[in-house]
PDB file of C-alpha atoms in Angstrom:
ATOM      1  CA  GLY A  91      60.440 -80.730  -9.053  1.00 64.00           C
ATOM      2  CA  ALA A  92      63.512 -81.437  -6.717  1.00 78.00           C
ATOM      3  CA  VAL A  93      61.012 -83.683  -4.267  1.00 86.00           C
ATOM      4  CA  VAL A  94      62.907 -85.262  -1.435  1.00 91.00           C
ATOM      5  CA  SER A  95      61.267 -87.756   0.660  1.00 93.00           C
ATOM      6  CA  GLN A  96      61.795 -88.974   4.166  1.00 95.00           C
ATOM      7  CA  HIS A  97      60.494 -92.403   5.381  1.00 96.00           C
ATOM      8  CA  PRO A  98      58.710 -93.297   8.264  1.00 96.00           C
ATOM      9  CA  SER A  99      57.643 -89.649   9.321  1.00 95.00           C
ATOM     10  CA  TRP A 100      57.153 -90.764  12.873  1.00 95.00           C
ATOM     11  CA  VAL A 101      58.548 -93.462  14.701  1.00 97.00           C
ATOM     12  CA  ILE A 102      57.952 -94.652  18.323  1.00 97.00           C
ATOM     13  CA  CYS A 103      60.479 -97.469  19.634  1.00 95.00           C
ATOM     14  CA  LYS A 104      61.474 -98.565  22.931  1.00 96.00           C
ATOM     15  CA  SER A 105      65.373 -97.839  24.640  1.00 96.00           C
ATOM     16  CA  GLY A 106      68.130 -99.924  23.036  1.00 96.00           C
ATOM     17  CA  THR A 107      66.662-100.764  20.029  1.00 97.00           C
ATOM     18  CA  SER A 108      67.852 -99.363  16.306  1.00 97.00           C
ATOM     19  CA  VAL A 109      65.666 -97.439  13.926  1.00 97.00           C
ATOM     20  CA  LYS A 110      66.421 -96.547  10.097  1.00 97.00           C
ATOM     21  CA  ILE A 111      65.443 -93.670   9.084  1.00 97.00           C
ATOM     22  CA  GLU A 112      65.293 -93.290   4.899  1.00 97.00           C
ATOM     23  CA  CYS A 113      66.150 -90.156   2.835  1.00 96.00           C
ATOM     24  CA  ARG A 114      65.653 -90.233  -1.029  1.00 95.00           C
ATOM     25  CA  SER A 115      65.360 -88.131  -3.727  1.00 92.00           C
ATOM     26  CA  LEU A 116      62.502 -88.734  -6.132  1.00 90.00           C
ATOM     27  CA  ASP A 117      63.079 -86.633  -8.980  1.00 86.00           C
ATOM     28  CA  PHE A 118      66.829 -86.149  -9.043  1.00 86.00           C
ATOM     29  CA  GLN A 119      70.401 -87.488  -8.536  1.00 88.00           C
ATOM     30  CA  ALA A 120      71.770 -86.292  -5.007  1.00 88.00           C
ATOM     31  CA  THR A 121      75.467 -86.419  -4.949  1.00 86.00           C
ATOM     32  CA  THR A 122      75.812 -84.940  -1.345  1.00 90.00           C
ATOM     33  CA  MET A 123      73.479 -85.514   1.407  1.00 93.00           C
ATOM     34  CA  PHE A 124      72.448 -83.869   5.058  1.00 94.00           C
ATOM     35  CA  TRP A 125      71.664 -85.339   8.080  1.00 96.00           C
ATOM     36  CA  TYR A 126      69.821 -82.817  10.580  1.00 95.00           C
ATOM     37  CA  ARG A 127      68.858 -82.521  14.096  1.00 95.00           C
ATOM     38  CA  GLN A 128      65.962 -80.203  15.957  1.00 89.00           C
ATOM     39  CA  PHE A 129      64.884 -80.135  18.867  1.00 82.00           C
ATOM     40  CA  PRO A 130      61.967 -78.031  20.246  1.00 78.00           C
ATOM     41  CA  LYS A 131      62.559 -74.267  19.852  1.00 74.00           C
ATOM     42  CA  GLN A 132      65.889 -74.850  18.899  1.00 78.00           C
ATOM     43  CA  SER A 133      67.525 -74.329  15.154  1.00 83.00           C
ATOM     44  CA  LEU A 134      68.430 -77.252  12.932  1.00 89.00           C
ATOM     45  CA  MET A 135      71.602 -78.209  13.889  1.00 91.00           C
ATOM     46  CA  LEU A 136      73.765 -80.615  11.064  1.00 93.00           C
ATOM     47  CA  MET A 137      75.054 -83.642  12.158  1.00 95.00           C
ATOM     48  CA  ALA A 138      76.457 -85.218   9.215  1.00 94.00           C
ATOM     49  CA  THR A 139      77.271 -84.400   5.278  1.00 92.00           C
ATOM     50  CA  SER A 140      77.414 -87.589   3.327  1.00 91.00           C
ATOM     51  CA  ASN A 141      78.470 -87.827  -0.653  1.00 87.00           C
ATOM     52  CA  GLU A 142      77.789 -91.600  -2.360  1.00 83.00           C
ATOM     53  CA  GLY A 143      79.496 -94.035  -2.488  1.00 81.00           C
ATOM     54  CA  SER A 144      81.778 -92.834   0.006  1.00 84.00           C
ATOM     55  CA  LYS A 145      81.909 -92.344   3.977  1.00 87.00           C
ATOM     56  CA  ALA A 146      80.235 -89.865   5.751  1.00 92.00           C
ATOM     57  CA  THR A 147      81.053 -86.701   7.677  1.00 92.00           C
ATOM     58  CA  TYR A 148      80.218 -85.957  10.868  1.00 95.00           C
ATOM     59  CA  GLU A 149      80.456 -83.074  12.844  1.00 93.00           C
ATOM     60  CA  GLN A 150      82.002 -82.256  15.937  1.00 92.00           C
ATOM     61  CA  GLY A 151      80.042 -84.068  19.083  1.00 93.00           C
ATOM     62  CA  VAL A 152      78.199 -86.271  16.854  1.00 95.00           C
ATOM     63  CA  GLU A 153      78.754 -89.865  17.763  1.00 94.00           C
ATOM     64  CA  LYS A 154      79.894 -91.888  14.203  1.00 92.00           C
ATOM     65  CA  ASP A 155      79.270 -95.534  15.824  1.00 94.00           C
ATOM     66  CA  LYS A 156      75.682 -94.121  17.391  1.00 96.00           C
ATOM     67  CA  PHE A 157      74.274 -92.599  14.053  1.00 97.00           C
ATOM     68  CA  LEU A 158      75.439 -94.412  11.353  1.00 96.00           C
ATOM     69  CA  ILE A 159      74.695 -93.172   7.859  1.00 94.00           C
ATOM     70  CA  ASN A 160      75.054 -94.899   4.456  1.00 91.00           C
ATOM     71  CA  HIS A 161      74.932 -93.204   1.159  1.00 89.00           C
ATOM     72  CA  ALA A 162      75.150 -96.382  -1.113  1.00 82.00           C
ATOM     73  CA  SER A 163      72.775 -95.098  -3.799  1.00 89.00           C
ATOM     74  CA  LEU A 164      72.360 -91.258  -5.700  1.00 89.00           C
ATOM     75  CA  THR A 165      68.997 -91.107  -4.355  1.00 92.00           C
ATOM     76  CA  LEU A 166      68.653 -92.812  -1.203  1.00 93.00           C
ATOM     77  CA  SER A 167      70.603 -92.065   2.143  1.00 94.00           C
ATOM     78  CA  THR A 168      69.802 -93.934   5.885  1.00 95.00           C
ATOM     79  CA  LEU A 169      70.418 -92.583   9.146  1.00 97.00           C
ATOM     80  CA  THR A 170      70.604 -95.155  11.724  1.00 97.00           C
ATOM     81  CA  VAL A 171      70.178 -94.526  15.140  1.00 97.00           C
ATOM     82  CA  THR A 172      71.766 -97.655  17.231  1.00 96.00           C
ATOM     83  CA  SER A 173      71.180 -98.489  20.481  1.00 96.00           C
ATOM     84  CA  ALA A 174      68.270 -95.751  20.927  1.00 96.00           C
ATOM     85  CA  HIS A 175      68.007 -93.681  24.457  1.00 96.00           C
ATOM     86  CA  PRO A 176      65.431 -91.135  25.578  1.00 95.00           C
ATOM     87  CA  GLU A 177      67.697 -88.344  24.666  1.00 94.00           C
ATOM     88  CA  ASP A 178      68.070 -89.671  21.000  1.00 95.00           C
ATOM     89  CA  SER A 179      64.149 -88.664  20.672  1.00 95.00           C
ATOM     90  CA  SER A 180      64.492 -85.457  18.284  1.00 94.00           C
ATOM     91  CA  PHE A 181      63.307 -84.351  14.687  1.00 93.00           C
ATOM     92  CA  TYR A 182      65.859 -85.579  12.022  1.00 96.00           C
ATOM     93  CA  ILE A 183      65.466 -83.975   8.760  1.00 96.00           C
ATOM     94  CA  CYS A 184      68.239 -85.233   5.490  1.00 95.00           C
ATOM     95  CA  SER A 185      68.681 -82.620   2.498  1.00 94.00           C
ATOM     96  CA  ALA A 186      69.833 -83.232  -0.878  1.00 92.00           C
ATOM     97  CA  ARG A 187      72.267 -81.489  -3.194  1.00 87.00           C
ATOM     98  CA  GLY A 188      72.037 -82.334  -6.830  1.00 77.00           C
ATOM     99  CA  GLY A 189      75.256 -82.317  -8.806  1.00 59.00           C
ATOM    100  CA  GLY A 190      76.348 -79.749 -11.575  1.00 52.00           C
ATOM    101  CA  VAL A 191      78.383 -76.578 -10.895  1.00 44.00           C
ATOM    102  CA  SER A 192      75.310 -74.657 -10.619  1.00 44.00           C
ATOM    103  CA  THR A 193      73.534 -76.813  -7.955  1.00 57.00           C
ATOM    104  CA  ASP A 194      74.624 -75.404  -4.723  1.00 67.00           C
ATOM    105  CA  THR A 195      70.434 -75.797  -3.204  1.00 78.00           C
ATOM    106  CA  GLN A 196      69.738 -77.869  -1.017  1.00 85.00           C
ATOM    107  CA  TYR A 197      66.079 -79.511  -0.998  1.00 88.00           C
ATOM    108  CA  PHE A 198      64.672 -80.974   2.346  1.00 91.00           C
ATOM    109  CA  GLY A 199      62.788 -83.848   3.318  1.00 92.00           C
ATOM    110  CA  PRO A 200      59.683 -83.473   5.707  1.00 91.00           C
ATOM    111  CA  GLY A 201      61.580 -84.491   8.665  1.00 93.00           C
ATOM    112  CA  THR A 202      61.274 -87.963  11.124  1.00 96.00           C
ATOM    113  CA  ARG A 203      59.338 -87.622  14.378  1.00 94.00           C
ATOM    114  CA  LEU A 204      61.563 -89.773  16.624  1.00 96.00           C
ATOM    115  CA  THR A 205      60.540 -90.742  19.913  1.00 96.00           C
ATOM    116  CA  VAL A 206      62.267 -92.956  22.436  1.00 96.00           C
ATOM    117  CA  LEU A 207      60.327 -94.988  24.899  1.00 95.00           C
TER     118      LEU A 207
ATOM    119  CA  GLY B 222      81.885 -70.026  15.403  1.00 83.00           C
ATOM    120  CA  ASN B 223      78.841 -68.678  12.914  1.00 88.00           C
ATOM    121  CA  SER B 224      75.672 -68.243  14.717  1.00 92.00           C
ATOM    122  CA  VAL B 225      71.828 -67.003  13.340  1.00 95.00           C
ATOM    123  CA  THR B 226      69.685 -65.174  15.412  1.00 95.00           C
ATOM    124  CA  GLN B 227      66.016 -64.846  14.621  1.00 94.00           C
ATOM    125  CA  MET B 228      63.091 -62.896  16.661  1.00 88.00           C
ATOM    126  CA  GLU B 229      60.875 -65.295  18.496  1.00 84.00           C
ATOM    127  CA  GLY B 230      57.701 -66.522  17.572  1.00 85.00           C
ATOM    128  CA  PRO B 231      54.763 -67.041  17.031  1.00 93.00           C
ATOM    129  CA  VAL B 232      54.197 -63.848  15.268  1.00 95.00           C
ATOM    130  CA  THR B 233      50.173 -63.434  14.414  1.00 97.00           C
ATOM    131  CA  LEU B 234      49.189 -61.205  12.094  1.00 97.00           C
ATOM    132  CA  SER B 235      46.061 -59.893  10.049  1.00 97.00           C
ATOM    133  CA  GLU B 236      45.509 -60.711   6.335  1.00 97.00           C
ATOM    134  CA  GLU B 237      47.085 -57.763   4.276  1.00 96.00           C
ATOM    135  CA  ALA B 238      49.142 -56.280   7.299  1.00 97.00           C
ATOM    136  CA  PHE B 239      52.955 -55.725   6.687  1.00 97.00           C
ATOM    137  CA  LEU B 240      55.641 -58.306   7.675  1.00 97.00           C
ATOM    138  CA  THR B 241      59.278 -58.036   9.489  1.00 97.00           C
ATOM    139  CA  ILE B 242      60.834 -61.508  10.624  1.00 97.00           C
ATOM    140  CA  ASN B 243      64.334 -59.936  11.949  1.00 97.00           C
ATOM    141  CA  CYS B 244      67.483 -62.057  11.513  1.00 97.00           C
ATOM    142  CA  THR B 245      70.674 -61.042  12.628  1.00 97.00           C
ATOM    143  CA  TYR B 246      74.381 -63.042  12.363  1.00 96.00           C
ATOM    144  CA  THR B 247      77.874 -63.718  13.484  1.00 95.00           C
ATOM    145  CA  ALA B 248      80.317 -64.836  10.697  1.00 92.00           C
ATOM    146  CA  THR B 249      83.430 -64.362   9.551  1.00 85.00           C
ATOM    147  CA  GLY B 250      84.035 -63.033   6.171  1.00 84.00           C
ATOM    148  CA  TYR B 251      81.323 -62.366   3.605  1.00 88.00           C
ATOM    149  CA  PRO B 252      78.564 -65.690   3.742  1.00 92.00           C
ATOM    150  CA  SER B 253      75.858 -66.098   2.017  1.00 92.00           C
ATOM    151  CA  LEU B 254      72.328 -65.727   3.460  1.00 95.00           C
ATOM    152  CA  PHE B 255      68.640 -67.677   2.947  1.00 95.00           C
ATOM    153  CA  TRP B 256      65.339 -67.418   4.033  1.00 97.00           C
ATOM    154  CA  TYR B 257      63.951 -70.757   4.243  1.00 95.00           C
ATOM    155  CA  VAL B 258      59.807 -71.163   4.597  1.00 95.00           C
ATOM    156  CA  GLN B 259      58.179 -74.788   6.356  1.00 90.00           C
ATOM    157  CA  TYR B 260      54.807 -75.189   5.200  1.00 90.00           C
ATOM    158  CA  PRO B 261      52.873 -77.641   7.967  1.00 84.00           C
ATOM    159  CA  GLY B 262      53.787 -81.240   6.660  1.00 79.00           C
ATOM    160  CA  GLU B 263      56.404 -80.125   4.546  1.00 82.00           C
ATOM    161  CA  GLY B 264      59.890 -80.098   3.919  1.00 82.00           C
ATOM    162  CA  LEU B 265      61.949 -76.575   4.459  1.00 88.00           C
ATOM    163  CA  GLN B 266      61.982 -74.854   0.841  1.00 90.00           C
ATOM    164  CA  LEU B 267      64.397 -72.089  -0.206  1.00 91.00           C
ATOM    165  CA  LEU B 268      62.497 -68.656  -0.062  1.00 95.00           C
ATOM    166  CA  LEU B 269      65.066 -66.072  -1.352  1.00 96.00           C
ATOM    167  CA  LYS B 270      68.660 -65.699  -0.725  1.00 94.00           C
ATOM    168  CA  ALA B 271      71.485 -63.177  -1.092  1.00 95.00           C
ATOM    169  CA  THR B 272      75.167 -63.779  -1.636  1.00 92.00           C
ATOM    170  CA  LYS B 273      76.687 -60.222  -1.008  1.00 91.00           C
ATOM    171  CA  ALA B 274      76.687 -57.049   0.469  1.00 93.00           C
ATOM    172  CA  ASP B 275      73.667 -54.951  -0.246  1.00 95.00           C
ATOM    173  CA  ASP B 276      71.693 -57.799  -2.571  1.00 95.00           C
ATOM    174  CA  LYS B 277      68.082 -57.766  -2.457  1.00 97.00           C
ATOM    175  CA  GLY B 278      67.078 -61.298  -2.325  1.00 96.00           C
ATOM    176  CA  SER B 279      63.420 -61.706  -3.505  1.00 97.00           C
ATOM    177  CA  ASN B 280      60.656 -64.045  -3.916  1.00 96.00           C
ATOM    178  CA  LYS B 281      56.669 -64.289  -4.216  1.00 95.00           C
ATOM    179  CA  GLY B 282      56.341 -60.744  -2.267  1.00 97.00           C
ATOM    180  CA  PHE B 283      58.887 -61.616  -0.015  1.00 98.00           C
ATOM    181  CA  GLU B 284      61.899 -59.365   0.407  1.00 98.00           C
ATOM    182  CA  ALA B 285      65.280 -59.089   2.459  1.00 98.00           C
ATOM    183  CA  THR B 286      68.397 -57.126   2.251  1.00 98.00           C
ATOM    184  CA  TYR B 287      71.738 -58.266   3.222  1.00 97.00           C
ATOM    185  CA  ARG B 288      73.130 -55.824   5.253  1.00 96.00           C
ATOM    186  CA  LYS B 289      77.240 -55.744   6.160  1.00 94.00           C
ATOM    187  CA  GLU B 290      76.904 -53.081   8.692  1.00 94.00           C
ATOM    188  CA  THR B 291      73.962 -54.336  10.461  1.00 96.00           C
ATOM    189  CA  THR B 292      74.866 -57.783  10.356  1.00 96.00           C
ATOM    190  CA  SER B 293      71.337 -58.319   9.400  1.00 97.00           C
ATOM    191  CA  PHE B 294      69.032 -60.108   6.824  1.00 98.00           C
ATOM    192  CA  HIS B 295      65.518 -58.960   7.927  1.00 98.00           C
ATOM    193  CA  LEU B 296      62.316 -60.614   5.645  1.00 98.00           C
ATOM    194  CA  GLU B 297      59.676 -58.508   4.876  1.00 98.00           C
ATOM    195  CA  LYS B 298      56.437 -58.677   2.979  1.00 98.00           C
ATOM    196  CA  GLY B 299      53.733 -55.781   2.264  1.00 97.00           C
ATOM    197  CA  SER B 300      50.552 -58.152   2.494  1.00 96.00           C
ATOM    198  CA  VAL B 301      51.012 -61.272   4.076  1.00 97.00           C
ATOM    199  CA  GLN B 302      47.900 -63.900   3.008  1.00 97.00           C
ATOM    200  CA  VAL B 303      46.412 -66.737   5.198  1.00 96.00           C
ATOM    201  CA  SER B 304      48.584 -68.941   2.791  1.00 96.00           C
ATOM    202  CA  ASP B 305      52.021 -67.369   3.728  1.00 97.00           C
ATOM    203  CA  SER B 306      51.209 -69.245   7.653  1.00 96.00           C
ATOM    204  CA  ALA B 307      54.603 -71.285   8.110  1.00 95.00           C
ATOM    205  CA  VAL B 308      57.507 -70.930   9.773  1.00 93.00           C
ATOM    206  CA  TYR B 309      60.947 -69.064   8.291  1.00 96.00           C
ATOM    207  CA  PHE B 310      64.067 -70.002   9.149  1.00 95.00           C
ATOM    208  CA  CYS B 311      66.900 -67.797   8.460  1.00 97.00           C
ATOM    209  CA  ALA B 312      70.365 -69.400   7.584  1.00 95.00           C
ATOM    210  CA  LEU B 313      73.908 -68.300   6.599  1.00 94.00           C
ATOM    211  CA  ARG B 314      76.101 -70.642   4.582  1.00 91.00           C
ATOM    212  CA  GLN B 315      80.032 -69.420   5.575  1.00 85.00           C
ATOM    213  CA  ALA B 316      81.962 -68.274   2.272  1.00 77.00           C
ATOM    214  CA  GLY B 317      84.334 -71.004   1.130  1.00 70.00           C
ATOM    215  CA  GLY B 318      82.380 -73.501   3.717  1.00 61.00           C
ATOM    216  CA  GLY B 319      81.040 -75.953   1.051  1.00 67.00           C
ATOM    217  CA  ASN B 320      77.392 -76.093   1.520  1.00 72.00           C
ATOM    218  CA  LYS B 321      77.322 -76.099   5.256  1.00 83.00           C
ATOM    219  CA  LEU B 322      74.076 -73.824   6.644  1.00 90.00           C
ATOM    220  CA  THR B 323      73.622 -72.510   9.709  1.00 91.00           C
ATOM    221  CA  PHE B 324      70.266 -72.063  11.079  1.00 93.00           C
ATOM    222  CA  GLY B 325      68.497 -69.415  13.100  1.00 94.00           C
ATOM    223  CA  THR B 326      65.914 -71.106  15.774  1.00 91.00           C
ATOM    224  CA  GLY B 327      62.523 -70.608  13.091  1.00 93.00           C
ATOM    225  CA  THR B 328      59.702 -68.159  13.156  1.00 95.00           C
ATOM    226  CA  GLN B 329      56.467 -69.278  13.121  1.00 94.00           C
ATOM    227  CA  LEU B 330      53.940 -67.066  11.433  1.00 96.00           C
ATOM    228  CA  LYS B 331      50.347 -67.078  11.910  1.00 96.00           C
ATOM    229  CA  VAL B 332      47.900 -65.296   9.459  1.00 97.00           C
ATOM    230  CA  GLU B 333      44.658 -64.632  10.453  1.00 96.00           C
ATOM    231  CA  LEU B 334      41.565 -63.703   8.104  1.00 93.00           C
TER     232      LEU B 334
END
């Protein structure tokens, strides 16, 4: 149980285009979803936290107008990288946390590799 | 701010060897500490955790003890298997900091026959 999927697993796009990445909780309702970014040989960096039905909370230094996050349902969150540039190339990982007082574990998706040409 | 430092990899071991992956942290108060494992092509999975000083987390033969005096949470396993080959991430969650996790850079473990 507690499976999180991401789609696509990898994407290549041209500079200036927008890319949408989906994160789905397959067998539980995710009240909170998190988006991370990972550069090679570096740790996962939290970009933003989103709660279903409300605006995402972005970490310091993350441009909210560039990385649009939507958490419209309890099983789906999307990250849209707008006007992507080569420096946005990275590995993007989402995680989801279920509801309930005792459920504090984050379940992670397999990640999406974004390459901007 | 909070930070987690892990030993660099890759770590290459023969099957049945003893494993130690070092992890030290910097944080205020008493954070919760975690080890996550990422198998090839899969998402990170929680391996074990400890929420207070001197606690020992354990799972699948892996152990880690929360050492407040040395701010460490080293991962150990007495006898590794080829199936343990993966990337291991140490992480902390600040006390009272919601669900925000701070990760180390990850250590790749390769176990050979």
